[in-house]
Amino acid sequence: LSSYYKNIYFLVPLENQIYKYTKISTGWSEPKDTIDNSKADISKAVSFDIDGYIYVLSQDGSCLKLSKGNPLPDFSLKNIPLPAEKIENPKTIVTSVELDSLYILDEGQKRIVEFDKEGDYLRQYIIPENIGQIKDIAVNIKTQKIYVLADAFIYQFGL
């Protein structure tokens, strides 16, 4: 689930689609396809977010950047640092119009990896080992914090 302006988007990997619902006077519109299925495979997607472009994070740690439902061919995540040099167990991708970066939760390496919106690595945030099962993250640019939901607790870290 993600929102962008007056729209709500739902990721349905089994249907290789992200559905868009628009707010109308009587509630919500019928779903509208946003992905060109013949050009983009999101069947193994685990997360997505929107800032005007749609960023789709896949099970293998790769990320698609879509414009008008079509993948941008020159986009990829670059220079992923040690210890794994790849996103080992991707869980969540976070971005927005307000954010200048993409934040990817790599549950396998207990880290959040930050990329610019062209896919270039910027930095990583290592999550302490004593934090339990990580479920989700949120980023607030105004407070300069990353929030991590783990087990039943919320942890915060500075950007």
PDB file of C-alpha atoms in Angstrom, residues 8-117:
ATOM      1  CA  ILE A   8      -3.928   4.892  -3.228  1.00  0.00           C
ATOM      2  CA  TYR A   9      -1.870   2.117  -4.805  1.00  0.00           C
ATOM      3  CA  PHE A  10      -1.878  -1.608  -4.006  1.00  0.00           C
ATOM      4  CA  LEU A  11       0.870  -4.026  -4.992  1.00  0.00           C
ATOM      5  CA  VAL A  12      -0.413  -7.433  -6.166  1.00  0.00           C
ATOM      6  CA  PRO A  13       2.653  -9.448  -7.250  1.00  0.00           C
ATOM      7  CA  LEU A  14       0.626 -12.550  -8.162  1.00  0.00           C
ATOM      8  CA  GLU A  15      -1.154 -10.464 -10.796  1.00  0.00           C
ATOM      9  CA  ASN A  16       2.060  -8.639 -11.816  1.00  0.00           C
ATOM     10  CA  GLN A  17       0.290  -5.370 -11.148  1.00  0.00           C
ATOM     11  CA  ILE A  18       0.034  -2.265  -9.004  1.00  0.00           C
ATOM     12  CA  TYR A  19      -3.545  -1.046  -8.870  1.00  0.00           C
ATOM     13  CA  LYS A  20      -4.401   2.630  -8.554  1.00  0.00           C
ATOM     14  CA  TYR A  21      -7.548   3.872  -6.822  1.00  0.00           C
ATOM     15  CA  THR A  22      -8.526   7.524  -7.119  1.00  0.00           C
ATOM     16  CA  LYS A  23     -10.640   9.383  -4.564  1.00  0.00           C
ATOM     17  CA  ILE A  24     -14.017  10.302  -6.035  1.00  0.00           C
ATOM     18  CA  SER A  25     -17.120  11.921  -4.517  1.00  0.00           C
ATOM     19  CA  THR A  26     -18.746   8.549  -3.762  1.00  0.00           C
ATOM     20  CA  GLY A  27     -15.616   6.914  -2.301  1.00  0.00           C
ATOM     21  CA  TRP A  28     -12.979   5.308  -4.502  1.00  0.00           C
ATOM     22  CA  SER A  29     -12.744   4.613  -8.221  1.00  0.00           C
ATOM     23  CA  GLU A  30     -12.504   1.183  -9.754  1.00  0.00           C
ATOM     24  CA  PRO A  31      -8.909  -0.103  -9.806  1.00  0.00           C
ATOM     25  CA  LYS A  32      -6.734   0.989 -12.700  1.00  0.00           C
ATOM     26  CA  ASP A  33      -3.619  -0.882 -13.872  1.00  0.00           C
ATOM     27  CA  THR A  34      -0.410   1.138 -13.528  1.00  0.00           C
ATOM     28  CA  ILE A  35       2.106  -1.406 -14.877  1.00  0.00           C
ATOM     29  CA  ASP A  36       2.663  -2.407 -18.493  1.00  0.00           C
ATOM     30  CA  ASN A  37       2.819  -6.186 -17.893  1.00  0.00           C
ATOM     31  CA  SER A  38       4.594  -6.783 -21.189  1.00  0.00           C
ATOM     32  CA  LYS A  39       7.528  -4.579 -20.135  1.00  0.00           C
ATOM     33  CA  ALA A  40       7.826  -4.970 -16.352  1.00  0.00           C
ATOM     34  CA  ASP A  41       7.882  -8.122 -14.248  1.00  0.00           C
ATOM     35  CA  ILE A  42       6.930  -7.361 -10.656  1.00  0.00           C
ATOM     36  CA  SER A  43       5.724 -10.880  -9.844  1.00  0.00           C
ATOM     37  CA  LYS A  44       8.473 -11.260  -7.220  1.00  0.00           C
ATOM     38  CA  ALA A  45       8.017  -7.814  -5.671  1.00  0.00           C
ATOM     39  CA  VAL A  46       8.151  -7.458  -1.891  1.00  0.00           C
ATOM     40  CA  SER A  47       7.600  -3.707  -1.550  1.00  0.00           C
ATOM     41  CA  PHE A  48       7.117  -0.497  -3.490  1.00  0.00           C
ATOM     42  CA  ASP A  49       6.837   3.227  -2.968  1.00  0.00           C
ATOM     43  CA  ILE A  50       6.001   6.262  -5.064  1.00  0.00           C
ATOM     44  CA  ASP A  51       7.358   9.780  -5.501  1.00  0.00           C
ATOM     45  CA  GLY A  52       5.989  10.343  -8.993  1.00  0.00           C
ATOM     46  CA  TYR A  53       8.085   7.408 -10.175  1.00  0.00           C
ATOM     47  CA  ILE A  54       7.210   3.961  -8.846  1.00  0.00           C
ATOM     48  CA  TYR A  55      10.088   2.052  -7.220  1.00  0.00           C
ATOM     49  CA  VAL A  56       9.542  -1.709  -6.933  1.00  0.00           C
ATOM     50  CA  LEU A  57      11.791  -3.820  -4.692  1.00  0.00           C
ATOM     51  CA  SER A  58      12.089  -7.508  -5.623  1.00  0.00           C
ATOM     52  CA  GLN A  59      12.872 -10.646  -3.608  1.00  0.00           C
ATOM     53  CA  ASP A  60      16.354 -10.820  -5.146  1.00  0.00           C
ATOM     54  CA  GLY A  61      17.224  -7.299  -3.928  1.00  0.00           C
ATOM     55  CA  SER A  62      16.929  -5.623  -7.305  1.00  0.00           C
ATOM     56  CA  CYS A  63      14.813  -2.517  -7.797  1.00  0.00           C
ATOM     57  CA  LEU A  64      12.825  -1.250 -10.771  1.00  0.00           C
ATOM     58  CA  LYS A  65      12.137   2.425 -11.350  1.00  0.00           C
ATOM     59  CA  LEU A  66       8.969   2.852 -13.384  1.00  0.00           C
ATOM     60  CA  SER A  67       7.693   5.849 -15.297  1.00  0.00           C
ATOM     61  CA  LYS A  68       4.149   5.649 -16.647  1.00  0.00           C
ATOM     62  CA  GLY A  69       4.204   1.890 -16.008  1.00  0.00           C
ATOM     63  CA  ASN A  70       7.425   1.245 -17.914  1.00  0.00           C
ATOM     64  CA  PRO A  71      10.832   0.409 -16.408  1.00  0.00           C
ATOM     65  CA  LEU A  72      13.630   2.913 -16.896  1.00  0.00           C
ATOM     66  CA  PRO A  73      16.391   0.795 -18.490  1.00  0.00           C
ATOM     67  CA  ASP A  74      19.366   2.652 -16.993  1.00  0.00           C
ATOM     68  CA  PHE A  75      18.233   2.361 -13.372  1.00  0.00           C
ATOM     69  CA  SER A  76      19.781  -0.136 -10.941  1.00  0.00           C
ATOM     70  CA  LEU A  77      21.111  -0.149  -7.388  1.00  0.00           C
ATOM     71  CA  LYS A  78      24.862   0.449  -7.608  1.00  0.00           C
ATOM     72  CA  ASN A  79      27.896  -0.044  -5.337  1.00  0.00           C
ATOM     73  CA  ILE A  80      26.101  -1.909  -2.551  1.00  0.00           C
ATOM     74  CA  PRO A  81      28.633  -2.138   0.305  1.00  0.00           C
ATOM     75  CA  LEU A  82      29.950  -5.009   2.363  1.00  0.00           C
ATOM     76  CA  PRO A  83      29.179  -7.184   4.194  1.00  0.00           C
ATOM     77  CA  ALA A  84      27.038  -8.707   1.442  1.00  0.00           C
ATOM     78  CA  GLU A  85      27.522  -6.420  -1.599  1.00  0.00           C
ATOM     79  CA  LYS A  86      23.876  -7.143  -2.353  1.00  0.00           C
ATOM     80  CA  ILE A  87      20.543  -6.679  -0.649  1.00  0.00           C
ATOM     81  CA  GLU A  88      20.354 -10.098   0.973  1.00  0.00           C
ATOM     82  CA  ASN A  89      16.801 -10.219   2.305  1.00  0.00           C
ATOM     83  CA  PRO A  90      14.871  -7.168   1.093  1.00  0.00           C
ATOM     84  CA  LYS A  91      11.831  -6.267   3.119  1.00  0.00           C
ATOM     85  CA  THR A  92      10.792  -2.653   2.479  1.00  0.00           C
ATOM     86  CA  ILE A  93      11.585   0.318   0.255  1.00  0.00           C
ATOM     87  CA  VAL A  94      10.743   3.841   1.431  1.00  0.00           C
ATOM     88  CA  THR A  95      10.756   7.125  -0.465  1.00  0.00           C
ATOM     89  CA  SER A  96       8.480  10.100  -1.065  1.00  0.00           C
ATOM     90  CA  VAL A  97       8.356  13.454  -2.785  1.00  0.00           C
ATOM     91  CA  GLU A  98       9.893  14.996   0.352  1.00  0.00           C
ATOM     92  CA  LEU A  99      12.802  12.539   0.489  1.00  0.00           C
ATOM     93  CA  ASP A 100      15.893  12.813  -1.721  1.00  0.00           C
ATOM     94  CA  SER A 101      16.756   9.147  -1.202  1.00  0.00           C
ATOM     95  CA  LEU A 102      15.542   5.567  -1.354  1.00  0.00           C
ATOM     96  CA  TYR A 103      15.809   3.601   1.900  1.00  0.00           C
ATOM     97  CA  ILE A 104      15.855  -0.190   1.669  1.00  0.00           C
ATOM     98  CA  LEU A 105      15.514  -2.463   4.671  1.00  0.00           C
ATOM     99  CA  ASP A 106      17.873  -5.424   4.246  1.00  0.00           C
ATOM    100  CA  GLU A 107      16.582  -7.770   6.921  1.00  0.00           C
ATOM    101  CA  GLY A 108      19.248 -10.372   6.118  1.00  0.00           C
ATOM    102  CA  GLN A 109      22.093  -8.013   7.041  1.00  0.00           C
ATOM    103  CA  LYS A 110      20.111  -6.025   9.660  1.00  0.00           C
ATOM    104  CA  ARG A 111      20.741  -2.748   7.904  1.00  0.00           C
ATOM    105  CA  ILE A 112      19.031   0.058   6.053  1.00  0.00           C
ATOM    106  CA  VAL A 113      20.799   0.954   2.820  1.00  0.00           C
ATOM    107  CA  GLU A 114      20.341   4.458   1.429  1.00  0.00           C
ATOM    108  CA  PHE A 115      20.570   5.232  -2.295  1.00  0.00           C
ATOM    109  CA  ASP A 116      19.979   8.398  -4.248  1.00  0.00           C
ATOM    110  CA  LYS A 117      17.089   8.335  -6.693  1.00  0.00           C
TER     111      LYS A 117
END
